[in-house]
Amino acid sequence: AQLHRKANKIDEMKSVLAYGLDSLGQAGNKYYSKMLLLFQVQELKEATEVMKKAQDFAQKASGADINTYLTNMSQATKLYEEVIPMYEEVLKYPGVDDKTNANVSKAKSSIEVCKSSIEAYEAYRKTIKK
């Protein structure tokens, strides 16, 4: 996995890590926590990039006229829906210290932000169509 990371072959790195996490499991594997950390950090990095794009659209929508709001929030919502599974990947594999793991906390809170933003947009959009 480290060789792929150093060669900037991120998809291959993630595949190796996922295979290791799936097949070896947590019990009795001294490398599990290191593989998990590397996997989570990469997933968070990719998810954060998408989340930033979504938040940029949401910020453009804030205080804008109705058409601009709807256009930007529609784009933001699509990105929020896209990024939720990315954050869920961080939560896919159990860790020894999930309660104190900052990666797990960030993923969970980001999923909640996405869901609440989607819900707020959908609720507002319904009021406009009436």
Short mmCIF file of C-alpha atoms in Angstrom, two decimals:
data_model
loop_
_atom_site.label_atom_id
_atom_site.label_comp_id
_atom_site.label_asym_id
_atom_site.label_seq_id
_atom_site.Cartn_x
_atom_site.Cartn_y
_atom_site.Cartn_z
CA ALA A 1 0.00 0.00 0.00
CA GLN A 2 2.83 2.39 0.87
CA LEU A 3 4.52 1.72 -2.47
CA HIS A 4 1.33 2.61 -4.31
CA ARG A 5 0.93 5.74 -2.18
CA LYS A 6 4.48 6.86 -2.92
CA ALA A 7 3.88 6.23 -6.64
CA ASN A 8 0.68 8.29 -6.37
CA LYS A 9 -1.42 5.26 -7.35
CA ILE A 10 -4.16 6.06 -4.87
CA ASP A 11 -6.83 3.70 -6.23
CA GLU A 12 -4.39 0.79 -6.10
CA MET A 13 -3.35 1.76 -2.57
CA LYS A 14 -6.97 1.83 -1.43
CA SER A 15 -7.62 -1.56 -3.05
CA VAL A 16 -4.68 -3.13 -1.25
CA LEU A 17 -5.75 -1.60 2.04
CA ALA A 18 -9.38 -2.66 1.61
CA TYR A 19 -8.27 -6.19 0.76
CA GLY A 20 -6.04 -6.29 3.83
CA LEU A 21 -8.72 -4.89 6.10
CA ASP A 22 -11.34 -7.29 4.69
CA SER A 23 -9.28 -10.45 4.63
CA LEU A 24 -7.00 -10.12 7.62
CA GLY A 25 -9.45 -8.56 10.03
CA GLN A 26 -8.77 -6.82 13.28
CA ALA A 27 -8.23 -9.84 15.52
CA GLY A 28 -4.61 -10.80 15.82
CA ASN A 29 -3.36 -8.53 13.08
CA LYS A 30 -0.67 -6.16 14.26
CA TYR A 31 -0.90 -4.11 11.05
CA TYR A 32 -4.66 -3.61 11.12
CA SER A 33 -4.63 -0.25 12.92
CA LYS A 34 -1.92 1.13 10.62
CA MET A 35 -3.78 0.00 7.51
CA LEU A 36 -7.02 1.39 8.90
CA LEU A 37 -5.47 4.78 9.63
CA LEU A 38 -3.96 5.05 6.15
CA PHE A 39 -7.28 4.01 4.58
CA GLN A 40 -9.30 6.46 6.68
CA VAL A 41 -6.96 9.38 6.07
CA GLN A 42 -7.11 8.86 2.29
CA GLU A 43 -10.90 8.50 2.27
CA LEU A 44 -11.27 11.65 4.39
CA LYS A 45 -8.93 13.57 2.12
CA GLU A 46 -10.99 12.70 -0.95
CA ALA A 47 -14.31 13.31 0.81
CA THR A 48 -13.14 16.66 2.13
CA GLU A 49 -12.38 17.86 -1.40
CA VAL A 50 -15.93 17.05 -2.52
CA MET A 51 -17.39 18.52 0.68
CA LYS A 52 -15.55 21.80 0.07
CA LYS A 53 -17.08 22.04 -3.40
CA ALA A 54 -20.54 21.41 -1.96
CA GLN A 55 -20.03 24.06 0.69
CA ASP A 56 -18.83 26.54 -1.93
CA PHE A 57 -22.10 26.07 -3.83
CA ALA A 58 -24.09 26.39 -0.60
CA GLN A 59 -22.26 29.60 0.28
CA LYS A 60 -23.00 31.06 -3.16
CA ALA A 61 -26.67 30.25 -2.57
CA SER A 62 -26.78 32.03 0.77
CA GLY A 63 -28.51 35.38 0.45
CA ALA A 64 -28.94 35.02 -3.31
CA ASP A 65 -32.09 35.51 -5.34
CA ILE A 66 -34.39 32.49 -5.60
CA ASN A 67 -33.13 31.22 -8.96
CA THR A 68 -29.48 31.51 -7.97
CA TYR A 69 -30.27 29.86 -4.65
CA LEU A 70 -32.02 26.92 -6.30
CA THR A 71 -29.29 26.44 -8.89
CA ASN A 72 -26.46 26.51 -6.36
CA MET A 73 -28.23 24.45 -3.73
CA SER A 74 -29.16 21.86 -6.33
CA GLN A 75 -25.47 21.48 -7.15
CA ALA A 76 -24.54 21.43 -3.46
CA THR A 77 -27.15 18.76 -2.76
CA LYS A 78 -25.83 16.53 -5.54
CA LEU A 79 -22.35 16.81 -4.07
CA TYR A 80 -23.63 16.17 -0.53
CA GLU A 81 -25.32 13.01 -1.80
CA GLU A 82 -22.11 11.99 -3.56
CA VAL A 83 -19.91 12.54 -0.52
CA ILE A 84 -22.00 10.68 2.06
CA PRO A 85 -20.88 7.22 0.81
CA MET A 86 -17.29 8.48 0.82
CA TYR A 87 -17.58 9.35 4.51
CA GLU A 88 -19.33 6.03 5.14
CA GLU A 89 -16.21 4.27 3.81
CA VAL A 90 -14.31 5.73 6.76
CA LEU A 91 -16.79 4.01 9.06
CA LYS A 92 -16.78 0.70 7.17
CA TYR A 93 -14.04 -0.99 9.19
CA PRO A 94 -14.18 -1.11 12.97
CA GLY A 95 -11.25 0.21 14.93
CA VAL A 96 -10.08 -0.46 18.44
CA ASP A 97 -10.60 3.16 19.48
CA ASP A 98 -13.54 4.31 17.35
CA LYS A 99 -14.96 6.37 20.23
CA THR A 100 -11.83 8.51 20.36
CA ASN A 101 -10.82 8.28 16.70
CA ALA A 102 -10.86 11.77 15.17
CA ASN A 103 -11.33 10.31 11.67
CA VAL A 104 -14.49 8.49 12.76
CA SER A 105 -15.80 11.61 14.52
CA LYS A 106 -15.15 13.78 11.45
CA ALA A 107 -16.87 11.30 9.15
CA LYS A 108 -19.92 11.01 11.39
CA SER A 109 -20.29 14.76 11.85
CA SER A 110 -19.80 15.39 8.13
CA ILE A 111 -22.50 12.86 7.26
CA GLU A 112 -24.87 14.68 9.62
CA VAL A 113 -24.03 18.05 8.04
CA CYS A 114 -24.72 16.63 4.58
CA LYS A 115 -28.01 15.05 5.59
CA SER A 116 -29.26 18.14 7.40
CA SER A 117 -28.29 20.38 4.47
CA ILE A 118 -30.12 18.10 2.03
CA GLU A 119 -33.20 18.00 4.27
CA ALA A 120 -33.22 21.78 4.72
CA TYR A 121 -32.92 22.36 0.98
CA GLU A 122 -35.66 19.85 0.16
CA ALA A 123 -37.99 21.35 2.78
CA TYR A 124 -37.39 24.88 1.47
CA ARG A 125 -37.84 23.77 -2.13
CA LYS A 126 -41.23 22.26 -1.29
CA THR A 127 -42.42 25.58 0.14
CA ILE A 128 -41.49 27.39 -3.08
CA LYS A 129 -43.42 25.03 -5.35
CA LYS A 130 -46.69 25.59 -3.49
#
